[in-house]
C-alpha atoms as one frame of an Amber mdcrd trajectory, in Angstrom:
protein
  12.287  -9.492 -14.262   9.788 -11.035 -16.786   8.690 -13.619 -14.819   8.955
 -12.473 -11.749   5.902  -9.841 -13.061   4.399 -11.996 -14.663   4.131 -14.420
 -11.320   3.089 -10.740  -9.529   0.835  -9.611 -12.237  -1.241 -12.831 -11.946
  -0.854 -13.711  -8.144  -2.160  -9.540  -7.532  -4.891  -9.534  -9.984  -6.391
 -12.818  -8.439  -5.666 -11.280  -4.785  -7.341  -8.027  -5.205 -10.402  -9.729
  -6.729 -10.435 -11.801  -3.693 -10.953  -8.626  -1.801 -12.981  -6.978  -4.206
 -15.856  -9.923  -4.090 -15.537 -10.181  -0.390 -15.504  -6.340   0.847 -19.378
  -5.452  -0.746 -20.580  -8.448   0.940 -19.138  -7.832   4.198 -20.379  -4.342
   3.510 -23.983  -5.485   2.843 -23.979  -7.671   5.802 -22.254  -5.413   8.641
 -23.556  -1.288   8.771 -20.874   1.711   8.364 -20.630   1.852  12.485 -18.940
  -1.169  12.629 -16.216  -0.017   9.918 -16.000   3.025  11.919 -15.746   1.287
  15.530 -12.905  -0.662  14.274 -11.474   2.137  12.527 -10.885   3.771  15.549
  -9.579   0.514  17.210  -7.121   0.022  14.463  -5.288   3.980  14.661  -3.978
   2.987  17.905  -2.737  -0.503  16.571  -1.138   1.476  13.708   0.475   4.151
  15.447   2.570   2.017  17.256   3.380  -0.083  14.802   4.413   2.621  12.751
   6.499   4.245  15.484   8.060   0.902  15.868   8.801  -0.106  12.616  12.642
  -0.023  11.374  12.452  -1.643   7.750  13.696  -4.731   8.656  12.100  -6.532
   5.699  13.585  -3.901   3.416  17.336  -3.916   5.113  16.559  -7.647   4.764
  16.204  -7.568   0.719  18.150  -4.203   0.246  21.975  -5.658   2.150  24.299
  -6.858   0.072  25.050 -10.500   1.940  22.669 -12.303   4.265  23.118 -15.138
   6.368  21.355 -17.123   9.230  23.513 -14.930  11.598  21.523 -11.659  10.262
  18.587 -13.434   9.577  18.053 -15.078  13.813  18.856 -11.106  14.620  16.328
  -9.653  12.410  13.595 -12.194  13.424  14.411 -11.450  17.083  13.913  -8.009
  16.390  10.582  -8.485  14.588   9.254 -10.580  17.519  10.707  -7.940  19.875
   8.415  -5.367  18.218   5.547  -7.398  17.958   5.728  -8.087  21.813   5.836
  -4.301  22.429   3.366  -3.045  19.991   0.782  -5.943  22.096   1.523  -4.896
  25.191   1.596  -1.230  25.002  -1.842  -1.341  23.129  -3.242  -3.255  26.424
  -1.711  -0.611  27.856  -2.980   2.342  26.302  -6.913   0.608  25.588  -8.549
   2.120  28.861  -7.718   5.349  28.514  -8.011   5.538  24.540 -11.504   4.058
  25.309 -12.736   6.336  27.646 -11.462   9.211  25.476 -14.070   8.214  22.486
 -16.500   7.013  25.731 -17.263   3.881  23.566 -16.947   0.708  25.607 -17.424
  -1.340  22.469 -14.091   0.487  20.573 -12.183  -0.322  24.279 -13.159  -4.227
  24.226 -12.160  -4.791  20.258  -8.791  -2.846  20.547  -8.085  -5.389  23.806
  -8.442  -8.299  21.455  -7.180  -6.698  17.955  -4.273  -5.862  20.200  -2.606
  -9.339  19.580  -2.911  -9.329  15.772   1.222  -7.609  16.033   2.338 -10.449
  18.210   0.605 -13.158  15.557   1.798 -11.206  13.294   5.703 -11.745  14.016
   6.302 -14.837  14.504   5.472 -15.289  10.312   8.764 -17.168   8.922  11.883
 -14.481   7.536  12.480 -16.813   4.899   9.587 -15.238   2.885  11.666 -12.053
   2.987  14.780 -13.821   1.638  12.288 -15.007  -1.578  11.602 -11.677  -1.838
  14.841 -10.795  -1.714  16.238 -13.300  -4.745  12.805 -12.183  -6.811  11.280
 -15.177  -6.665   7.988 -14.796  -6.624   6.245 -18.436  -7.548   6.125 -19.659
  -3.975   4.828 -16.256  -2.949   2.188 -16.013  -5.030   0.590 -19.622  -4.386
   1.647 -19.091  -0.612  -0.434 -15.186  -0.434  -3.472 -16.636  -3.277  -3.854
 -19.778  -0.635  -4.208 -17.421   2.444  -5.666 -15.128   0.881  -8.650 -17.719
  -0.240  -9.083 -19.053   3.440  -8.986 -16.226   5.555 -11.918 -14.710   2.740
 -13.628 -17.467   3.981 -13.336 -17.234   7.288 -14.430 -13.721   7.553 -17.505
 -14.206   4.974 -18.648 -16.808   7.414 -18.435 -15.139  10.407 -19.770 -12.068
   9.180 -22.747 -14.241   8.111 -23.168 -15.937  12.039 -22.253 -12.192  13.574
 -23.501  -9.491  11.945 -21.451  -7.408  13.929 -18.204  -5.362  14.236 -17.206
  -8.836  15.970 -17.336 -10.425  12.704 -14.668  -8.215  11.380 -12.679  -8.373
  14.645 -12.265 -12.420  15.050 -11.938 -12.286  11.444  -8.084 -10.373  11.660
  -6.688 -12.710  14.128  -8.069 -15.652  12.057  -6.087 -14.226   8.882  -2.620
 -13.699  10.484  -2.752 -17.225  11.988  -3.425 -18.128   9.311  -0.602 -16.668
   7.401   1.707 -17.600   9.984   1.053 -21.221   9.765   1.192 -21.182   6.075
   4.535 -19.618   5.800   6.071 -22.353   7.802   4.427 -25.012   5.515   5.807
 -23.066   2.004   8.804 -21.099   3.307   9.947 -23.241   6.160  11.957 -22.260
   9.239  15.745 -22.065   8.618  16.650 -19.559  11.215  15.408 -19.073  15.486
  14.968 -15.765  16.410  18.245 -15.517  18.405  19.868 -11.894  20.649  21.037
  -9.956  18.018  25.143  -8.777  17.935  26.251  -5.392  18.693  26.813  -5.029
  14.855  23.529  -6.213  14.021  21.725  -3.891  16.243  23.502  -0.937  15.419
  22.764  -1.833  11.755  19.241  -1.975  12.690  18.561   1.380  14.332  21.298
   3.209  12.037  19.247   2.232   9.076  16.222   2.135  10.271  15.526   5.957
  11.501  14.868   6.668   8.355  12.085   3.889   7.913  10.667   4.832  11.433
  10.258   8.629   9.789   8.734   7.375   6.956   6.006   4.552   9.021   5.479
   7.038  11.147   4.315   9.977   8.793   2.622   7.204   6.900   0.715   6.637
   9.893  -0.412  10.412  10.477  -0.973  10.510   6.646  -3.274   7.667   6.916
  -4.824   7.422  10.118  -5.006  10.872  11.597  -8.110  11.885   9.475  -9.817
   8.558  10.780  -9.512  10.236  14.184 -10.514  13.520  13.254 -13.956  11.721
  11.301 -14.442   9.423  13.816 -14.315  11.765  16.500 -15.722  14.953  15.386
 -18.007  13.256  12.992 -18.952  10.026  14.800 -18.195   6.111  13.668 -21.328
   5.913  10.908 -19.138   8.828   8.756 -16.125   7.370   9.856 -17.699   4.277
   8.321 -18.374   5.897   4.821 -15.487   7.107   4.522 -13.431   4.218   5.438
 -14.980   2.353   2.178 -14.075   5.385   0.128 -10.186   4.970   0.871 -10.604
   1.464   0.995 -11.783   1.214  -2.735  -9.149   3.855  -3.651  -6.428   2.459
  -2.464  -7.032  -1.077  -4.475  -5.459   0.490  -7.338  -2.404   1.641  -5.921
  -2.385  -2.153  -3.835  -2.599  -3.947  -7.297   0.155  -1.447  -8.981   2.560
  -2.089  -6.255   2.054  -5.423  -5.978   2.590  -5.303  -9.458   5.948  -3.517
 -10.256   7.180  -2.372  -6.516   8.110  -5.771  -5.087  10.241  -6.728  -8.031
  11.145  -2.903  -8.595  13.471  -2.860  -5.146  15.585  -5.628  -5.667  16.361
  -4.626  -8.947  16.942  -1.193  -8.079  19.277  -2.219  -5.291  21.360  -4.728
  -7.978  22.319  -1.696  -9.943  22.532   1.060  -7.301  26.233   1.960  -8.300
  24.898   2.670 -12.310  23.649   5.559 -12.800  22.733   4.726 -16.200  20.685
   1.646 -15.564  18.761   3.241 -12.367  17.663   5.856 -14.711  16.675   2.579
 -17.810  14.705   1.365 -14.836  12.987   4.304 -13.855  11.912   4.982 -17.802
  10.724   1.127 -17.636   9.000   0.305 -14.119   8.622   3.825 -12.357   7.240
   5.665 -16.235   4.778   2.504 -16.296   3.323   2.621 -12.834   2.603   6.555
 -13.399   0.689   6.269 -16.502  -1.669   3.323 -15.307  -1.930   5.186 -11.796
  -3.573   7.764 -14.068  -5.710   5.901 -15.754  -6.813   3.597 -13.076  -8.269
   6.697 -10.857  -9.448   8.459 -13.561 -12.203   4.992 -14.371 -12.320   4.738
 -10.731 -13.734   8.500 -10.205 -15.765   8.340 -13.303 -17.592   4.513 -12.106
 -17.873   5.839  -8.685 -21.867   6.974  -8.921 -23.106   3.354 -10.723 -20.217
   0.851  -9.020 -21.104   1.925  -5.372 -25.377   2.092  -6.075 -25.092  -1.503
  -7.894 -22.082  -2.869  -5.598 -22.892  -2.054  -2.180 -26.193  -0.559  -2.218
 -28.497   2.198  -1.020 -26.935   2.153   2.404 -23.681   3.373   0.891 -24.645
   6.108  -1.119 -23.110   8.962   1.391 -19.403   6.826   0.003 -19.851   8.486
  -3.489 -19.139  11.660  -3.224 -15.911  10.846  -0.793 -14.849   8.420  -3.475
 -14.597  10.716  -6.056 -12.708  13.261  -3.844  -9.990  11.140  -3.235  -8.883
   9.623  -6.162  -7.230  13.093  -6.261  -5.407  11.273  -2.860  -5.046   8.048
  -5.116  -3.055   9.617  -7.809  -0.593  11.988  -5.367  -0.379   8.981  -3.299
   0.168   6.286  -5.670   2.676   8.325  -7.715   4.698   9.238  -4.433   5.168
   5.215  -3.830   6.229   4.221  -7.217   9.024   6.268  -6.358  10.178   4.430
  -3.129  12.034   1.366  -4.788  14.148   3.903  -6.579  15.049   5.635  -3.531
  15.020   2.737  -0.713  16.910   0.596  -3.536  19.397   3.454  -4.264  20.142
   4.205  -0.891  18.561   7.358  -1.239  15.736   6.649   1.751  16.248  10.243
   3.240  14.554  11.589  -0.029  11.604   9.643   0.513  11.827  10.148   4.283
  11.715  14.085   3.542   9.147  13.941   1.180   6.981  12.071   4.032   7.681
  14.754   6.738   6.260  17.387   4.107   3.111  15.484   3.696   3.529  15.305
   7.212   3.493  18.589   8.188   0.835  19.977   5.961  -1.719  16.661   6.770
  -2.572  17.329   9.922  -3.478  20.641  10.118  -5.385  20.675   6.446  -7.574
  17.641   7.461  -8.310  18.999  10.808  -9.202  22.577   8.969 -10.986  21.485
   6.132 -13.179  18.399   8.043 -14.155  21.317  10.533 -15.432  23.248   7.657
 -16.958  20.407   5.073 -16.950  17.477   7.273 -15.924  14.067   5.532 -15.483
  15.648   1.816 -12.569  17.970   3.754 -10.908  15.223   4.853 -10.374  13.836
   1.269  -9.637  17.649   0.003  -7.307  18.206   2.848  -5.443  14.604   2.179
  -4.683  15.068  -1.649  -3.271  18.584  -1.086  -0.860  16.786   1.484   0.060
  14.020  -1.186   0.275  16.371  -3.920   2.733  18.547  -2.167   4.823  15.315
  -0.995   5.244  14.263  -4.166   6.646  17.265  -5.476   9.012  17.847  -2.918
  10.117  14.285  -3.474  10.644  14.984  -7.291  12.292  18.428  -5.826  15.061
  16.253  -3.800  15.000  13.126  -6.265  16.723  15.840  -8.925  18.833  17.600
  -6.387  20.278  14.035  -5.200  21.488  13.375  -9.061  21.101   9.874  -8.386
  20.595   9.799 -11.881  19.891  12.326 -14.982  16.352  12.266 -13.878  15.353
  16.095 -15.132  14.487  14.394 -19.176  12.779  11.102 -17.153  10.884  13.039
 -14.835   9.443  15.102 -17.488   9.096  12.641 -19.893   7.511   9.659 -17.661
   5.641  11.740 -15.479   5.042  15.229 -17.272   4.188  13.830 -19.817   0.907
  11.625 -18.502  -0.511  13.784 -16.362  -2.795  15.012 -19.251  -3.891  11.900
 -20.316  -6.700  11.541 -18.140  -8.352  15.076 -19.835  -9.645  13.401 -23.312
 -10.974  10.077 -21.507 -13.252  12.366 -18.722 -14.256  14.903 -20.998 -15.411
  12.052 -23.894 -16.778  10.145 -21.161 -19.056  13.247 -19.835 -20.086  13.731
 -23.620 -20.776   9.688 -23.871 -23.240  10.540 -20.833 -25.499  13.179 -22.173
 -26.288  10.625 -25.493 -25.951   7.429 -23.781 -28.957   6.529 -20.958 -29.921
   3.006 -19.654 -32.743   2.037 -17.555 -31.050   0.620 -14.989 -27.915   1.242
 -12.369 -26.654  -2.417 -13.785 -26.443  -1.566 -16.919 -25.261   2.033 -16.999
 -22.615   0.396 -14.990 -21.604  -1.892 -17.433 -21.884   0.520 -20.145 -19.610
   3.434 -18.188 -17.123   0.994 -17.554 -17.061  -0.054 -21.424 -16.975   3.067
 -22.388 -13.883   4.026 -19.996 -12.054   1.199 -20.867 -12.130   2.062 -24.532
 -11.375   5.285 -24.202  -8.312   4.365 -21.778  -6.618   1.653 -24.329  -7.416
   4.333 -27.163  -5.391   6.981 -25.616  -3.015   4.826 -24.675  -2.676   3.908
 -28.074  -2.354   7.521 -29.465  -0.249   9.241 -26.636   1.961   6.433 -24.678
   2.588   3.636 -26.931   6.253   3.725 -25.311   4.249   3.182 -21.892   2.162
   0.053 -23.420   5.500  -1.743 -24.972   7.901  -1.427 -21.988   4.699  -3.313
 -19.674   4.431  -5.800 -22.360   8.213  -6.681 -22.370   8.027  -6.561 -18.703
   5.458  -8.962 -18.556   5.487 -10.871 -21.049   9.399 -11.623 -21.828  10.651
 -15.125 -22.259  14.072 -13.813 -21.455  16.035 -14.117 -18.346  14.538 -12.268
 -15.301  16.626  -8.930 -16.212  17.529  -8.361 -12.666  19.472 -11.239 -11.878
  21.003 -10.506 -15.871  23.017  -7.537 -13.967  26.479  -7.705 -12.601  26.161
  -9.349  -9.096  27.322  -6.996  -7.541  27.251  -6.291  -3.843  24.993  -3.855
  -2.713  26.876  -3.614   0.658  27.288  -0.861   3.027  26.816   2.110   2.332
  28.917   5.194   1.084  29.690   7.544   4.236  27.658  10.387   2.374  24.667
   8.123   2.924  25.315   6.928   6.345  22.415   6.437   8.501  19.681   6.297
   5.357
């Protein structure tokens, strides 16, 4: 498991920086009505991918044998979907248009329509990397396309200056990534009618994903509608590089730990005792620095956002700093996913996401009615909040493991950390003053850091070790150092997870 971190640590580090120089350019260059006008393109796109989506990638790394037989079935499922998703979105464009009254959000769903289709014909053999942890090719494969299609998009955000920009921009990236998985991954398999067992397999399994995709989808999307419409695309727009800057954190963490975390989980699924080692060792981890990472990025917000993207973006702050409380509930919730998908225990996660579910929609559309954008973010984190406790809730009533002394240990016991670093920080403020956004910038973020590592230091030592080891061990990748054994079907009392 070293390595394979090690190869993830790196490859979603350089990734995320990627992003992070590209996004305040293209924010500088474009205004917040063309985030907003795709925005609203992009929750149709979504919900029917979401409603479409079975986990095959997941069954893919999570079944205990694989061969080209599964593999031609699952890729002619995936290009199945990717067929529908296109042509119901063609479908569904005039009338979605005429509903917002914005010919400009009907003509870039008709072309942003296609990206699914692109999108599917990527090569499975990726998955089956994923699947063994190895994680070299990936990470070249992912830092290469990630490098071009910033490229591409920089440059035709320069020549546009326009939603358009952003639009041509998508397609450009998934063929991009399609043609690049052929070159590193090959093509072993044809996408080829699946078997009656296969299929079954599919859809037995995969209710439980399409619950979870799709409450992910009214959990992420739903309060884009609710801006965009009630509000208009320019809010939409602010708001949209809020959550985009607040979910980097959570992107970078599960990069990190959650792509090597569900393999592993799923090699030691029958062990009680080494699913609950791993949960003290990857699951503990990713809690603490989900902490710490939105409690620097709620604190930076003001000076990051003035220096970053400018005076145009100032309306962003304030959002930003709402939902990191959405960061933390939401980042916490999906650390917990590789325990359950690997496990087999999906329906805990799936009934976490229909409680977030439930209570999303009709706080968002409440609280944006009565604050406007800031009730959005309020409305969100209460959702999150309340998923992940039900998901704790049903993790301990499962007894997948003895999680009561984890849970309290790994999770309970961070969730004060963040008090001493804000409250120092504050104090820092009042006898610390620059004359400039650039450097109060630079000195709040020195200032945070220090506090961060000192805390660490003092409080969750245990936390700081375990990622070292992780990382940095020479030793055998500790997954494949398990007992082969089969993860195969499984047991009738989790039938259909």
């Amino acid at each position: 498991m070293g390595t394979s971190l090690r190869y993830l640590s790196v490859l979603t580090l350089f990734l995320y920086l990627v992003r992070f120089v590209k996004q305040p350019i293209v924010a500088r260059l474009l205004s917040p009505s063309d985030f907003g006008i795709l925005g609203l393109a992009m929750v149709v796109l979504l919900a029917l991918s979401n409603l479409t989506s079975i986990g095959i990638q997941q069954i893919i790394i999570q079944r205990g044998e694989v061969d080209d037989d599964f593999m031609s079935s699952a890729w002619f499922f995936l290009v199945l979907r990717g067929i529908a998703i296109t042509a119901l979105t063609v479908a569904v464009t005039p009338v979605y248009g005429h509903f917002f009254d914005d010919p400009l959000v009907e003509r870039v769903l008709y072309v942003v329509a296609f990206v699914p289709l692109i999108r599917s014909f990527v090569s499975p053999n990726i998955y089956l990397s994923e699947r063994q942890i190895r994680f070299g090719r990936i990470a070249v494969y992912q830092s290469v396309s990630q490098v071009v299609s910033a490229l591409v998009v920089l440059t035709l955000a320069f020549a546009f200056r326009n939603v358009w920009a952003l639009v041509i921009g998508m397609l450009a990236t998934e063929l991009i990534l399609v043609a690049l998985s052929y070159l590193f991954f090959g093509v072993s398999v044809r996408p080829r009618l699946p078997s009656l067992d296969h299929a079954r397999e599919f859809l037995s399994i995969g209710k439980f994903f399409t619950i979870i995709a799709f409450g992910s989808f009214i959990t992420t999307q739903v309060d884009n509608l609710i801006i965009g419409g009630y509000l208009g695309t320019a809010e939409l727009g602010f708001y949209l590089i809020a959550f985009t800057l607040i979910s980097f954190p959570n992107q970078i963490l599960q990069g990190t730990f959650n792509r090597v975390a569900l393999p592993a989980f799923s090699r030691v699924q029958n062990s009680p005792t080494q699913i609950g080692t791993y949960f003290a060792r990857i699951t503990g981890a990713q809690v603490t620095f989900t902490l710490m990472a939105f409690t620097a990025v709620g604190l930076l917000a003001d000076p990051f956002i003035r220096v970053v993207y400018g005076s145009e973006w100032i309306p962003s702050i304030v959002l930003l700093q709402t939902l990191t409380v959405v960061g933390i509930a939401r980042g916490m919730s999906v650390s917990l996913a590789p325990l359950l998908v690997g496990t087999g225990w999906v329906r805990v996660d799936a009934l976490g996401k229909v409680v977030e579910t439930m209570l999303f929609v009709p706080l968002v559309w409440l609280l944006v009615v009565r604050y406007g954008a800031i009730g959005a973010a309020i409305g969100s984190g209460l959702a999150y909040s309340c998923g992940f406790a039900a998901r704790l809730a049903y993790l301990h009533r499962a007894a997948v493991f003895d999680s009561g002394p984890l849970i309290l240990r790994h999770v309970g016991g961070s969730l004060l950390l963040p008090l001493p670093v804000i409250g120092l920080t504050l104090l820092a403020r009042i006898y610390i003053t620059t004359p400039s956004a650039v450097l109060n910038l630079i000195t709040g973020t020195s200032v945070v850091l220090i506090l961060q590592v000192l805390v660490l230091l003092m409080f969750r030592r245990d936390v700081l070790r375990e990622s070292v080891q992780l990382v940095f061990s020479k030793s055998t990748s500790s997954a494949h150092a398990l007992s082969d054994r089969s993860t195969g079907p499984l047991p009738a009392s989790h039938e259909g997870k």
